[in-house]
Amino acid sequence: MSRRRSSEVIETAEYVTIGELARLTDVRYSTLKHYTEEGMLDFRQAGENLTRQYRRKESVERVQRIKKLRQEGRSIPEIKKLLKLF
């Protein structure tokens, strides 16, 4: 059983897990995993089990940008091109 960090800890942490990022952004875990696999979210692997860790501030901003572009009707390939400009 894993330990779940409190919202207060997550909101001030430098790095968060994908599950924590899902909580912060209100985006499904599977969607964030897809964005990661598409190279749209940067992460580092840490710990013995090589857990993916996302830089909280940058990742939340990037997910918000992706959500906005998706709402505008942009495709994943289009978004990937636009993200390279940021």
mmCIF file with all atom_site columns, C-alpha atoms in Angstrom:
data_model
loop_
_atom_site.group_PDB
_atom_site.id
_atom_site.type_symbol
_atom_site.label_atom_id
_atom_site.label_alt_id
_atom_site.label_comp_id
_atom_site.label_asym_id
_atom_site.label_entity_id
_atom_site.label_seq_id
_atom_site.pdbx_PDB_ins_code
_atom_site.Cartn_x
_atom_site.Cartn_y
_atom_site.Cartn_z
_atom_site.occupancy
_atom_site.B_iso_or_equiv
_atom_site.pdbx_formal_charge
_atom_site.auth_seq_id
_atom_site.auth_comp_id
_atom_site.auth_asym_id
_atom_site.auth_atom_id
_atom_site.pdbx_PDB_model_num
ATOM 1  C CA . MET A 1 1  ? 0.000   0.000  0.000   1.00 0.00 ? 1  MET A CA 1
ATOM 2  C CA . SER A 1 2  ? 1.446   3.349  -0.995  1.00 0.00 ? 2  SER A CA 1
ATOM 3  C CA . ARG A 1 3  ? 1.409   6.444  1.144   1.00 0.00 ? 3  ARG A CA 1
ATOM 4  C CA . ARG A 1 4  ? -0.745  9.206  -0.219  1.00 0.00 ? 4  ARG A CA 1
ATOM 5  C CA . ARG A 1 5  ? 0.589   12.714 0.394   1.00 0.00 ? 5  ARG A CA 1
ATOM 6  C CA . SER A 1 6  ? -1.738  15.447 1.558   1.00 0.00 ? 6  SER A CA 1
ATOM 7  C CA . SER A 1 7  ? -2.922  18.183 -0.796  1.00 0.00 ? 7  SER A CA 1
ATOM 8  C CA . GLU A 1 8  ? -0.916  20.741 1.177   1.00 0.00 ? 8  GLU A CA 1
ATOM 9  C CA . VAL A 1 9  ? 2.291   18.776 0.665   1.00 0.00 ? 9  VAL A CA 1
ATOM 10 C CA . ILE A 1 10 ? 1.584   18.182 -3.029  1.00 0.00 ? 10 ILE A CA 1
ATOM 11 C CA . GLU A 1 11 ? 0.828   21.854 -3.701  1.00 0.00 ? 11 GLU A CA 1
ATOM 12 C CA . THR A 1 12 ? 4.238   22.904 -2.366  1.00 0.00 ? 12 THR A CA 1
ATOM 13 C CA . ALA A 1 13 ? 6.354   19.971 -3.592  1.00 0.00 ? 13 ALA A CA 1
ATOM 14 C CA . GLU A 1 14 ? 8.946   20.497 -6.291  1.00 0.00 ? 14 GLU A CA 1
ATOM 15 C CA . TYR A 1 15 ? 8.170   17.094 -7.846  1.00 0.00 ? 15 TYR A CA 1
ATOM 16 C CA . VAL A 1 16 ? 4.918   15.129 -8.000  1.00 0.00 ? 16 VAL A CA 1
ATOM 17 C CA . THR A 1 17 ? 3.903   11.683 -9.212  1.00 0.00 ? 17 THR A CA 1
ATOM 18 C CA . ILE A 1 18 ? 1.563   11.170 -12.148 1.00 0.00 ? 18 ILE A CA 1
ATOM 19 C CA . GLY A 1 19 ? -1.290  10.404 -9.736  1.00 0.00 ? 19 GLY A CA 1
ATOM 20 C CA . GLU A 1 20 ? -0.646  13.635 -7.860  1.00 0.00 ? 20 GLU A CA 1
ATOM 21 C CA . LEU A 1 21 ? -0.461  15.545 -11.136 1.00 0.00 ? 21 LEU A CA 1
ATOM 22 C CA . ALA A 1 22 ? -3.846  14.069 -12.049 1.00 0.00 ? 22 ALA A CA 1
ATOM 23 C CA . ARG A 1 23 ? -5.257  15.379 -8.762  1.00 0.00 ? 23 ARG A CA 1
ATOM 24 C CA . LEU A 1 24 ? -3.758  18.842 -9.316  1.00 0.00 ? 24 LEU A CA 1
ATOM 25 C CA . THR A 1 25 ? -4.977  19.211 -12.905 1.00 0.00 ? 25 THR A CA 1
ATOM 26 C CA . ASP A 1 26 ? -8.237  17.246 -12.851 1.00 0.00 ? 26 ASP A CA 1
ATOM 27 C CA . VAL A 1 27 ? -6.988  15.204 -15.807 1.00 0.00 ? 27 VAL A CA 1
ATOM 28 C CA . ARG A 1 28 ? -7.258  11.418 -15.882 1.00 0.00 ? 28 ARG A CA 1
ATOM 29 C CA . TYR A 1 29 ? -4.186  9.350  -15.061 1.00 0.00 ? 29 TYR A CA 1
ATOM 30 C CA . SER A 1 30 ? -4.457  7.546  -18.405 1.00 0.00 ? 30 SER A CA 1
ATOM 31 C CA . THR A 1 31 ? -4.554  10.858 -20.277 1.00 0.00 ? 31 THR A CA 1
ATOM 32 C CA . LEU A 1 32 ? -1.430  12.108 -18.505 1.00 0.00 ? 32 LEU A CA 1
ATOM 33 C CA . LYS A 1 33 ? 0.283   8.801  -19.229 1.00 0.00 ? 33 LYS A CA 1
ATOM 34 C CA . HIS A 1 34 ? -0.601  9.221  -22.916 1.00 0.00 ? 34 HIS A CA 1
ATOM 35 C CA . TYR A 1 35 ? 0.769   12.783 -22.936 1.00 0.00 ? 35 TYR A CA 1
ATOM 36 C CA . THR A 1 36 ? 3.958   11.500 -21.297 1.00 0.00 ? 36 THR A CA 1
ATOM 37 C CA . GLU A 1 37 ? 4.345   8.700  -23.852 1.00 0.00 ? 37 GLU A CA 1
ATOM 38 C CA . GLU A 1 38 ? 3.813   11.240 -26.654 1.00 0.00 ? 38 GLU A CA 1
ATOM 39 C CA . GLY A 1 39 ? 6.688   13.326 -25.241 1.00 0.00 ? 39 GLY A CA 1
ATOM 40 C CA . MET A 1 40 ? 4.430   16.197 -24.217 1.00 0.00 ? 40 MET A CA 1
ATOM 41 C CA . LEU A 1 41 ? 5.307   16.041 -20.499 1.00 0.00 ? 41 LEU A CA 1
ATOM 42 C CA . ASP A 1 42 ? 8.843   15.905 -19.146 1.00 0.00 ? 42 ASP A CA 1
ATOM 43 C CA . PHE A 1 43 ? 9.695   13.722 -16.161 1.00 0.00 ? 43 PHE A CA 1
ATOM 44 C CA . ARG A 1 44 ? 12.593  12.230 -14.283 1.00 0.00 ? 44 ARG A CA 1
ATOM 45 C CA . GLN A 1 45 ? 12.803  8.725  -12.889 1.00 0.00 ? 45 GLN A CA 1
ATOM 46 C CA . ALA A 1 46 ? 13.777  8.466  -9.254  1.00 0.00 ? 46 ALA A CA 1
ATOM 47 C CA . GLY A 1 47 ? 13.897  5.972  -6.442  1.00 0.00 ? 47 GLY A CA 1
ATOM 48 C CA . GLU A 1 48 ? 14.462  2.256  -6.423  1.00 0.00 ? 48 GLU A CA 1
ATOM 49 C CA . ASN A 1 49 ? 11.373  1.568  -8.509  1.00 0.00 ? 49 ASN A CA 1
ATOM 50 C CA . LEU A 1 50 ? 12.194  4.393  -10.963 1.00 0.00 ? 50 LEU A CA 1
ATOM 51 C CA . THR A 1 51 ? 8.964   6.262  -10.284 1.00 0.00 ? 51 THR A CA 1
ATOM 52 C CA . ARG A 1 52 ? 8.239   9.000  -12.792 1.00 0.00 ? 52 ARG A CA 1
ATOM 53 C CA . GLN A 1 53 ? 8.367   12.381 -11.136 1.00 0.00 ? 53 GLN A CA 1
ATOM 54 C CA . TYR A 1 54 ? 7.078   15.546 -12.775 1.00 0.00 ? 54 TYR A CA 1
ATOM 55 C CA . ARG A 1 55 ? 8.240   19.041 -11.889 1.00 0.00 ? 55 ARG A CA 1
ATOM 56 C CA . ARG A 1 56 ? 4.991   20.303 -10.343 1.00 0.00 ? 56 ARG A CA 1
ATOM 57 C CA . LYS A 1 57 ? 4.831   23.931 -11.441 1.00 0.00 ? 57 LYS A CA 1
ATOM 58 C CA . GLU A 1 58 ? 5.970   23.392 -15.033 1.00 0.00 ? 58 GLU A CA 1
ATOM 59 C CA . SER A 1 59 ? 3.872   20.264 -15.497 1.00 0.00 ? 59 SER A CA 1
ATOM 60 C CA . VAL A 1 60 ? 0.676   21.858 -14.188 1.00 0.00 ? 60 VAL A CA 1
ATOM 61 C CA . GLU A 1 61 ? 1.204   24.827 -16.520 1.00 0.00 ? 61 GLU A CA 1
ATOM 62 C CA . ARG A 1 62 ? 1.885   22.532 -19.465 1.00 0.00 ? 62 ARG A CA 1
ATOM 63 C CA . VAL A 1 63 ? -1.199  20.386 -18.789 1.00 0.00 ? 63 VAL A CA 1
ATOM 64 C CA . GLN A 1 64 ? -3.318  23.546 -18.566 1.00 0.00 ? 64 GLN A CA 1
ATOM 65 C CA . ARG A 1 65 ? -1.893  24.676 -21.921 1.00 0.00 ? 65 ARG A CA 1
ATOM 66 C CA . ILE A 1 66 ? -2.648  21.257 -23.456 1.00 0.00 ? 66 ILE A CA 1
ATOM 67 C CA . LYS A 1 67 ? -6.205  21.302 -22.059 1.00 0.00 ? 67 LYS A CA 1
ATOM 68 C CA . LYS A 1 68 ? -6.800  24.743 -23.590 1.00 0.00 ? 68 LYS A CA 1
ATOM 69 C CA . LEU A 1 69 ? -5.485  23.639 -26.979 1.00 0.00 ? 69 LEU A CA 1
ATOM 70 C CA . ARG A 1 70 ? -7.636  20.474 -26.853 1.00 0.00 ? 70 ARG A CA 1
ATOM 71 C CA . GLN A 1 71 ? -10.699 22.605 -26.077 1.00 0.00 ? 71 GLN A CA 1
ATOM 72 C CA . GLU A 1 72 ? -9.861  24.651 -29.174 1.00 0.00 ? 72 GLU A CA 1
ATOM 73 C CA . GLY A 1 73 ? -10.089 21.427 -31.179 1.00 0.00 ? 73 GLY A CA 1
ATOM 74 C CA . ARG A 1 74 ? -6.365  20.938 -31.793 1.00 0.00 ? 74 ARG A CA 1
ATOM 75 C CA . SER A 1 75 ? -5.061  17.452 -32.485 1.00 0.00 ? 75 SER A CA 1
ATOM 76 C CA . ILE A 1 76 ? -2.240  15.824 -30.521 1.00 0.00 ? 76 ILE A CA 1
ATOM 77 C CA . PRO A 1 77 ? 0.251   16.266 -33.432 1.00 0.00 ? 77 PRO A CA 1
ATOM 78 C CA . GLU A 1 78 ? -0.695  19.964 -33.673 1.00 0.00 ? 78 GLU A CA 1
ATOM 79 C CA . ILE A 1 79 ? -0.301  20.429 -29.929 1.00 0.00 ? 79 ILE A CA 1
ATOM 80 C CA . LYS A 1 80 ? 3.094   18.717 -29.953 1.00 0.00 ? 80 LYS A CA 1
ATOM 81 C CA . LYS A 1 81 ? 4.292   21.176 -32.614 1.00 0.00 ? 81 LYS A CA 1
ATOM 82 C CA . LEU A 1 82 ? 2.926   24.153 -30.670 1.00 0.00 ? 82 LEU A CA 1
ATOM 83 C CA . LEU A 1 83 ? 4.495   22.989 -27.409 1.00 0.00 ? 83 LEU A CA 1
ATOM 84 C CA . LYS A 1 84 ? 7.917   22.973 -29.038 1.00 0.00 ? 84 LYS A CA 1
ATOM 85 C CA . LEU A 1 85 ? 7.502   26.730 -29.572 1.00 0.00 ? 85 LEU A CA 1
ATOM 86 C CA . PHE A 1 86 ? 7.016   27.381 -25.833 1.00 0.00 ? 86 PHE A CA 1
#
